[in-house]
């Protein structure tokens, strides 16, 4: 851990003028960093504010807050905390992260801090890179996260990125640093935990310093990305009209395809900023599909109420609390819906619930479309000779009125309803043992 001390004192050059906001859970990683900062503060006299977020999903959460608050009290460190009272319907980890960082930024501004620090380490970086390689991301996304990120009025620093989790445990043990354990980190229902428990042990067997290789990989990607960004930034400034969040498609198509992708990523980075992690490569591909579509007027939806509209030669990005009355989206490989859900064509799936529909292309008329309901809509149900009104199905399924208008209805090219995602299948749905060549999943 000597490198961490060297980095903080010789590279960051911490001094009495500095104010540090430390995001601290009370776990071994953040307690190790808190102890290091507390040790250095005695010599360098900077200020530390320990900020804790109670995610309010485990009974132990309130005890962990009390533990950390008491530790800070004993060591003369300012302590701040918050409780997340309510979660929406978004991905839990993404939503918690967004709330966490917004709170940390509030603390940065409250104390006029120039540093925000977190205890992300080498194993965290490795897990992030692996997850993004499997999920798909951008060039900079595949790099995971960086040790230093400059914001307009402060710097985000991750001092522990060069050390492993094992080294952190050794450090806390040697220095008798207390910490709490989050038992949810053992639950394999969380994607990151599966990588941590199944893949990292294998990498460790291959090379005990695997995390250093991933850090080098990350650093290299950042370096190459920065060079390409310089080239793309010139095109971005020429093409994108930031005041009206739009660009002319013919001008966009004149530039190199690699730079096209980077320009789109730059636009999305401008729109999403700290929430960029909700965007990945398939969203960029959706925009490219829209640009190259033969339709003169069309649109797609991206996460967090971002709508991308094509109107002849103009492509416009809108992020606002817009009210959507109706929509119709052609289903290619996948579609992001206004309700934040996704419908995707997949090769295989185990589920046989209402979140999956299997179709035979010989029985329907392609392509498939996703639209809102229309007055008088009916669906031919499997196993019956009759039809049922969509309205009645919504009532029976206890779908709230506010959700019915935007609920996706999947139809074929003749506007025949083949599926109500998540609710009801039509007579066109096939069982696993029947003939089908299309599988569509709703999630």
Coordinates of C-alpha atoms in Angstrom, one line a residue:
X1 CA 0.0 0.0 0.0
X2 CA 3.1 2.3 0.0
X3 CA 2.2 3.3 -3.6
X4 CA -1.1 4.8 -2.3
X5 CA 0.7 6.9 0.2
X6 CA 3.2 8.0 -2.5
X7 CA 0.4 8.8 -4.9
X8 CA -1.6 10.9 -2.4
X9 CA 1.4 12.9 -1.1
X10 CA 3.8 13.1 -4.2
X11 CA 1.4 13.0 -7.2
X12 CA -1.7 14.6 -5.9
X13 CA 0.4 16.7 -3.5
X14 CA -2.4 16.9 -0.8
X15 CA -2.0 19.9 1.4
X16 CA -3.7 22.1 4.1
X17 CA -5.8 23.9 1.4
X18 CA -7.5 20.7 0.2
X19 CA -11.0 19.5 1.3
X20 CA -11.8 15.8 0.5
X21 CA -15.3 14.3 0.4
X22 CA -14.9 10.5 0.9
X23 CA -17.7 8.2 -0.1
X24 CA -17.6 5.5 2.6
X25 CA -19.7 2.4 3.1
X26 CA -17.9 1.1 6.1
X27 CA -16.6 -1.9 4.2
X28 CA -12.9 -3.0 4.2
X29 CA -12.1 -1.0 1.0
X30 CA -13.5 2.4 2.2
X31 CA -12.3 1.9 5.8
X32 CA -8.8 1.3 4.5
X33 CA -8.9 4.5 2.4
X34 CA -10.5 6.4 5.3
X35 CA -7.7 5.2 7.6
X36 CA -5.0 6.2 5.1
X37 CA -6.5 9.7 4.8
X38 CA -6.8 10.0 8.5
X39 CA -3.2 9.1 8.9
X40 CA -2.0 11.6 6.3
X41 CA -4.3 14.3 7.6
X42 CA -2.2 14.5 10.8
X43 CA 0.8 15.4 8.8
X44 CA -0.6 17.4 5.9
X45 CA -3.6 19.0 7.7
X46 CA -6.2 18.8 4.8
X47 CA -9.9 18.4 5.7
X48 CA -11.9 15.1 5.4
X49 CA -15.7 14.8 5.2
X50 CA -16.8 11.2 5.4
X51 CA -20.1 10.7 3.5
X52 CA -22.2 7.6 3.9
X53 CA -25.3 6.4 1.9
X54 CA -27.7 4.0 3.6
X55 CA -29.2 2.1 0.8
X56 CA -32.0 1.0 3.1
X57 CA -32.4 -2.5 1.7
X58 CA -30.9 -4.5 4.6
X59 CA -31.7 -4.5 8.3
X60 CA -28.0 -4.1 9.1
X61 CA -27.8 -0.8 7.1
X62 CA -28.6 1.4 10.1
X63 CA -26.1 -0.4 12.3
X64 CA -23.4 0.1 9.7
X65 CA -24.2 3.8 9.6
X66 CA -23.9 4.0 13.4
X67 CA -20.5 2.1 13.3
X68 CA -19.1 4.5 10.8
X69 CA -20.4 7.6 12.6
X70 CA -18.9 6.5 15.9
X71 CA -15.5 5.8 14.2
X72 CA -15.5 9.3 12.7
X73 CA -16.5 10.8 16.1
X74 CA -13.6 9.0 17.8
X75 CA -11.1 10.2 15.1
X76 CA -12.4 13.8 14.8
X77 CA -13.7 13.5 11.3
X78 CA -16.8 15.3 10.0
X79 CA -19.5 12.7 9.2
X80 CA -22.5 13.2 6.9
X81 CA -25.1 10.6 5.8
X82 CA -28.3 10.1 3.9
X83 CA -30.9 7.3 3.6
X84 CA -32.4 6.4 0.3
X85 CA -36.1 6.4 1.1
X86 CA -37.5 5.3 -2.2
X87 CA -36.5 3.5 -5.4
X88 CA -38.2 3.7 -8.7
X89 CA -38.6 0.8 -11.2
X90 CA -35.1 1.3 -12.7
X91 CA -32.2 -1.1 -12.3
X92 CA -31.5 -1.1 -8.6
X93 CA -27.7 -0.8 -8.9
X94 CA -27.8 1.9 -11.5
X95 CA -30.4 3.9 -9.6
X96 CA -28.5 3.6 -6.3
X97 CA -25.3 4.7 -8.0
X98 CA -27.0 7.7 -9.5
X99 CA -28.5 8.7 -6.1
X100 CA -25.1 8.1 -4.4
X101 CA -23.1 10.3 -6.7
X102 CA -25.7 13.1 -6.7
X103 CA -25.5 13.1 -2.9
X104 CA -21.7 13.2 -3.0
X105 CA -21.8 16.1 -5.4
X106 CA -24.1 17.9 -3.1
X107 CA -21.6 17.4 -0.3
X108 CA -18.8 18.7 -2.6
X109 CA -20.7 21.9 -3.1
X110 CA -21.7 22.2 0.6
X111 CA -18.1 22.0 1.8
X112 CA -16.5 23.6 -1.3
X113 CA -14.4 20.5 -1.6
X114 CA -11.9 20.1 -4.4
X115 CA -11.7 16.3 -4.2
X116 CA -14.3 13.5 -4.2
X117 CA -12.7 10.1 -3.4
X118 CA -14.1 6.6 -3.6
X119 CA -12.4 3.3 -2.6
X120 CA -12.7 1.5 -6.0
X121 CA -9.8 -0.9 -6.3
X122 CA -8.1 -3.1 -8.9
X123 CA -10.6 -6.0 -8.6
X124 CA -13.5 -3.6 -9.1
X125 CA -11.8 -2.3 -12.3
X126 CA -11.3 -5.9 -13.5
X127 CA -15.0 -6.8 -12.9
X128 CA -16.2 -3.7 -14.6
X129 CA -14.1 -4.3 -17.7
X130 CA -15.2 -7.9 -17.9
X131 CA -18.9 -7.0 -17.5
X132 CA -18.7 -4.3 -20.2
X133 CA -16.9 -6.6 -22.6
X134 CA -19.7 -9.2 -22.3
X135 CA -22.5 -6.6 -22.3
X136 CA -21.0 -4.4 -25.0
X137 CA -19.9 -0.8 -24.6
X138 CA -17.9 2.0 -26.2
X139 CA -14.1 2.2 -26.5
X140 CA -13.9 4.3 -23.3
X141 CA -16.6 2.2 -21.7
X142 CA -14.4 -0.9 -22.2
X143 CA -11.7 0.9 -20.2
X144 CA -13.9 0.6 -17.1
X145 CA -13.1 3.7 -14.9
X146 CA -10.1 5.9 -14.4
X147 CA -8.1 6.8 -11.4
X148 CA -8.7 10.5 -12.0
X149 CA -11.6 12.3 -13.6
X150 CA -11.8 16.1 -13.7
X151 CA -15.1 17.8 -13.3
X152 CA -15.7 21.5 -13.6
X153 CA -15.1 22.4 -10.0
X154 CA -13.6 19.2 -8.4
X155 CA -11.7 16.0 -9.2
X156 CA -13.0 12.5 -8.7
X157 CA -10.1 10.3 -7.4
X158 CA -9.9 6.6 -6.9
X159 CA -6.6 6.1 -5.1
X160 CA -6.9 2.3 -4.6
X161 CA -7.2 1.4 -8.3
X162 CA -3.6 0.0 -8.3
X163 CA -4.2 -2.5 -5.5
X164 CA -6.2 -5.7 -5.2
X165 CA -8.9 -6.7 -2.7
X166 CA -6.6 -9.2 -1.1
X167 CA -4.0 -6.4 -0.5
X168 CA -6.7 -4.3 1.1
X169 CA -7.6 -7.2 3.5
X170 CA -4.0 -7.7 4.4
X171 CA -3.7 -3.9 5.1
X172 CA -6.8 -3.8 7.3
X173 CA -5.6 -6.9 9.2
X174 CA -2.1 -5.6 9.8
X175 CA -3.3 -2.2 11.0
X176 CA -6.3 -3.6 12.9
X177 CA -8.8 -1.5 11.0
X178 CA -12.4 -2.4 11.8
X179 CA -15.0 -2.7 9.0
X180 CA -18.4 -4.1 8.3
X181 CA -19.4 -6.8 5.8
X182 CA -22.3 -6.4 3.4
X183 CA -23.7 -9.9 3.1
X184 CA -25.5 -9.1 -0.2
X185 CA -22.0 -9.2 -1.8
X186 CA -22.3 -13.0 -1.6
X187 CA -25.6 -13.2 -3.4
X188 CA -25.1 -14.6 -7.0
X189 CA -28.3 -13.0 -8.2
X190 CA -26.2 -9.8 -8.8
X191 CA -24.2 -9.9 -12.0
X192 CA -21.1 -8.4 -10.5
X193 CA -21.0 -10.9 -7.7
X194 CA -21.0 -13.8 -10.2
X195 CA -18.0 -12.3 -11.9
X196 CA -16.3 -11.8 -8.5
X197 CA -16.9 -15.3 -7.3
X198 CA -16.5 -17.3 -10.5
X199 CA -14.2 -15.5 -12.8
X200 CA -11.7 -13.6 -10.6
X201 CA -10.5 -16.8 -8.8
X202 CA -9.6 -18.3 -12.2
X203 CA -7.7 -15.2 -13.2
X204 CA -5.9 -15.2 -9.9
X205 CA -4.8 -18.8 -10.5
X206 CA -3.4 -17.8 -13.9
X207 CA -1.6 -14.7 -12.6
X208 CA -1.8 -13.3 -9.1
X209 CA -1.2 -9.8 -10.5
X210 CA -4.0 -10.0 -13.1
X211 CA -5.5 -6.7 -11.9
X212 CA -2.3 -4.9 -13.0
X213 CA -2.8 -6.2 -16.5
X214 CA -6.4 -5.0 -16.6
X215 CA -5.2 -1.6 -15.3
X216 CA -2.6 -1.4 -18.2
X217 CA -5.4 -2.5 -20.6
X218 CA -7.6 0.3 -19.3
X219 CA -4.9 2.9 -19.4
X220 CA -4.0 2.0 -23.0
X221 CA -7.7 2.2 -24.1
X222 CA -8.0 5.6 -22.5
X223 CA -4.9 6.8 -24.3
X224 CA -6.1 5.6 -27.7
X225 CA -9.6 6.9 -27.0
X226 CA -8.2 10.3 -26.2
X227 CA -6.4 10.5 -29.5
X228 CA -9.5 9.4 -31.5
X229 CA -11.5 11.9 -29.4
X230 CA -9.3 14.7 -30.6
X231 CA -10.1 13.9 -34.2
X232 CA -13.7 13.3 -33.5
X233 CA -14.1 16.5 -31.5
X234 CA -13.2 18.5 -34.6
X235 CA -16.0 16.8 -36.5
X236 CA -18.3 17.1 -33.5
X237 CA -17.9 20.8 -33.4
X238 CA -18.5 21.1 -37.2
X239 CA -21.6 18.8 -37.2
X240 CA -23.5 19.0 -33.9
X241 CA -25.5 22.1 -33.1
X242 CA -25.5 21.9 -29.3
X243 CA -28.0 24.8 -28.9
X244 CA -30.7 22.8 -30.6
X245 CA -29.3 19.3 -30.0
X246 CA -29.3 18.3 -33.6
X247 CA -27.2 17.7 -36.8
X248 CA -27.7 17.4 -40.5
X249 CA -27.5 13.8 -41.6
X250 CA -25.8 14.3 -44.9
X251 CA -22.9 16.2 -43.2
X252 CA -22.7 13.4 -40.6
X253 CA -22.4 10.7 -43.3
X254 CA -19.5 12.4 -44.9
X255 CA -17.1 11.6 -42.1
X256 CA -15.3 8.3 -41.4
X257 CA -17.5 5.6 -39.8
X258 CA -15.2 5.3 -36.8
X259 CA -15.5 9.0 -36.2
X260 CA -19.3 8.8 -36.8
X261 CA -19.5 6.4 -33.8
X262 CA -17.3 8.7 -31.7
X263 CA -19.4 11.8 -32.6
X264 CA -22.5 9.9 -31.5
X265 CA -20.8 8.9 -28.3
X266 CA -19.8 12.5 -27.7
X267 CA -23.4 13.7 -28.2
X268 CA -24.7 11.0 -25.8
X269 CA -22.0 12.0 -23.3
X270 CA -23.1 15.6 -23.5
X271 CA -26.8 14.6 -22.9
X272 CA -26.3 11.9 -20.2
X273 CA -23.1 13.2 -18.5
X274 CA -22.7 11.3 -15.2
X275 CA -25.5 8.9 -16.2
X276 CA -23.6 7.7 -19.2
X277 CA -23.3 4.2 -17.8
X278 CA -26.9 3.5 -18.8
X279 CA -25.8 3.8 -22.5
X280 CA -24.0 1.1 -24.4
X281 CA -23.1 0.1 -27.9
X282 CA -26.5 -1.1 -29.0
X283 CA -28.0 2.3 -28.3
X284 CA -25.5 3.8 -30.7
X285 CA -26.5 1.2 -33.2
X286 CA -30.1 2.1 -32.8
X287 CA -29.3 5.7 -33.7
X288 CA -27.3 4.5 -36.7
X289 CA -30.2 2.3 -37.8
X290 CA -32.5 5.4 -37.5
X291 CA -30.0 7.5 -39.6
X292 CA -29.8 4.9 -42.4
X293 CA -33.5 4.1 -42.3
X294 CA -35.5 4.7 -45.5
X295 CA -38.2 6.4 -43.5
X296 CA -38.1 10.2 -43.8
X297 CA -39.8 10.7 -40.4
X298 CA -39.2 8.3 -37.6
X299 CA -37.9 8.2 -34.0
X300 CA -36.5 5.9 -31.3
X301 CA -36.4 6.1 -27.5
X302 CA -33.3 5.8 -25.3
X303 CA -33.1 5.5 -21.5
X304 CA -34.1 8.3 -19.2
X305 CA -36.7 10.0 -21.5
X306 CA -34.3 10.7 -24.4
X307 CA -36.1 10.7 -27.7
X308 CA -34.1 10.7 -31.0
X309 CA -36.1 12.1 -33.9
X310 CA -35.3 11.9 -37.6
X311 CA -37.1 14.4 -39.8
X312 CA -35.9 14.3 -43.4
X313 CA -32.2 15.3 -43.2
X314 CA -32.3 16.4 -39.6
X315 CA -31.6 14.3 -36.5
X316 CA -32.6 15.8 -33.2
X317 CA -32.1 14.7 -29.6
X318 CA -34.7 15.6 -27.0
X319 CA -34.4 15.1 -23.3
X320 CA -37.4 16.4 -21.4
X321 CA -40.4 15.3 -19.6
X322 CA -42.4 14.9 -22.8
X323 CA -45.8 13.3 -22.9
X324 CA -46.2 10.5 -25.4
X325 CA -49.6 9.7 -26.6
X326 CA -48.8 7.1 -29.2
X327 CA -45.8 5.4 -30.8
X328 CA -45.1 2.8 -33.4
X329 CA -41.6 1.3 -33.7
X330 CA -40.4 -1.3 -36.2
X331 CA -38.7 -4.2 -34.4
X332 CA -35.3 -5.0 -35.9
X333 CA -33.0 -6.7 -33.4
X334 CA -34.3 -4.8 -30.4
X335 CA -36.2 -1.7 -29.4
X336 CA -36.0 0.6 -26.4
X337 CA -39.5 1.5 -25.3
X338 CA -40.9 4.8 -23.7
X339 CA -41.6 2.9 -20.5
X340 CA -37.8 2.1 -20.2
X341 CA -38.3 -1.6 -21.1
X342 CA -36.7 -3.4 -24.0
X343 CA -38.0 -5.8 -26.6
X344 CA -35.3 -7.9 -28.2
X345 CA -35.1 -10.8 -30.7
X346 CA -33.0 -13.5 -29.1
X347 CA -31.5 -16.8 -30.3
X348 CA -32.7 -18.8 -27.3
X349 CA -34.3 -18.4 -23.9
X350 CA -35.4 -20.8 -21.1
X351 CA -38.4 -18.8 -19.9
X352 CA -41.8 -19.8 -21.1
X353 CA -43.7 -16.9 -19.3
X354 CA -45.5 -13.9 -20.7
X355 CA -42.1 -12.1 -21.0
X356 CA -41.2 -14.4 -24.0
X357 CA -43.0 -15.0 -27.3
X358 CA -42.2 -17.6 -29.9
X359 CA -43.5 -17.1 -33.4
X360 CA -43.5 -18.9 -36.8
X361 CA -42.8 -16.4 -39.6
X362 CA -44.9 -18.5 -42.0
X363 CA -48.0 -17.7 -39.9
X364 CA -47.6 -13.9 -39.6
X365 CA -46.6 -11.1 -41.9
X366 CA -43.2 -9.5 -41.2
X367 CA -41.9 -7.1 -40.1
X368 CA -43.1 -6.9 -36.5
X369 CA -44.0 -3.5 -35.0
X370 CA -44.5 -2.3 -31.4
X371 CA -47.2 0.2 -30.9
X372 CA -49.6 1.6 -28.4
X373 CA -53.1 0.3 -28.2
X374 CA -55.9 1.5 -30.5
X375 CA -59.6 1.8 -29.8
X376 CA -61.3 -1.6 -30.2
X377 CA -58.0 -3.6 -30.2
X378 CA -58.6 -7.3 -29.8
X379 CA -56.3 -10.3 -29.6
X380 CA -57.0 -13.9 -30.7
X381 CA -56.0 -16.0 -27.7
X382 CA -54.4 -19.4 -27.9
X383 CA -56.8 -22.3 -27.2
X384 CA -60.0 -20.4 -27.9
X385 CA -61.9 -19.6 -31.0
X386 CA -62.7 -16.1 -30.0
X387 CA -61.0 -12.7 -29.4
X388 CA -60.7 -10.6 -26.3
X389 CA -60.5 -6.8 -26.0
X390 CA -57.2 -5.4 -24.9
X391 CA -59.1 -3.1 -22.6
X392 CA -60.6 -6.1 -20.7
X393 CA -57.2 -7.9 -20.5
X394 CA -55.7 -4.7 -19.0
X395 CA -58.5 -4.6 -16.4
X396 CA -58.2 -8.3 -15.5
X397 CA -54.4 -7.9 -15.2
X398 CA -54.9 -4.9 -12.9
X399 CA -52.7 -2.7 -15.1
X400 CA -52.9 0.9 -13.7
X401 CA -54.7 3.4 -16.0
X402 CA -51.5 5.5 -16.3
X403 CA -49.6 2.6 -17.7
X404 CA -52.2 1.3 -20.2
X405 CA -51.7 4.1 -22.8
X406 CA -48.0 3.4 -23.2
X407 CA -48.1 -0.4 -22.8
X408 CA -46.4 -2.1 -25.8
X409 CA -48.5 -4.1 -28.2
X410 CA -46.6 -6.3 -30.7
X411 CA -48.3 -6.6 -34.1
X412 CA -47.3 -7.9 -37.5
X413 CA -47.3 -5.9 -40.8
X414 CA -51.0 -6.4 -41.2
X415 CA -51.6 -4.9 -37.7
X416 CA -52.6 -8.3 -36.2
X417 CA -51.8 -8.4 -32.5
X418 CA -49.4 -11.3 -31.8
X419 CA -48.4 -10.5 -28.2
X420 CA -49.1 -8.2 -25.2
X421 CA -45.6 -8.3 -23.6
X422 CA -45.6 -9.3 -20.0
X423 CA -49.4 -9.9 -20.0
X424 CA -50.9 -12.2 -22.6
X425 CA -49.9 -14.3 -25.7
X426 CA -51.9 -14.8 -28.8
X427 CA -52.8 -17.9 -30.7
X428 CA -49.6 -17.3 -32.8
X429 CA -47.3 -18.1 -29.8
X430 CA -45.6 -21.4 -30.0
X431 CA -44.5 -23.8 -27.3
X432 CA -40.9 -25.0 -27.0
X433 CA -41.8 -28.3 -28.7
X434 CA -43.5 -26.6 -31.7
X435 CA -42.1 -25.1 -34.8
X436 CA -40.9 -21.5 -34.6
X437 CA -38.1 -19.3 -36.0
X438 CA -38.6 -16.1 -34.0
X439 CA -38.1 -15.6 -30.3
X440 CA -38.9 -12.2 -28.8
X441 CA -38.1 -11.2 -25.2
X442 CA -39.5 -8.4 -23.0
X443 CA -37.5 -7.0 -20.1

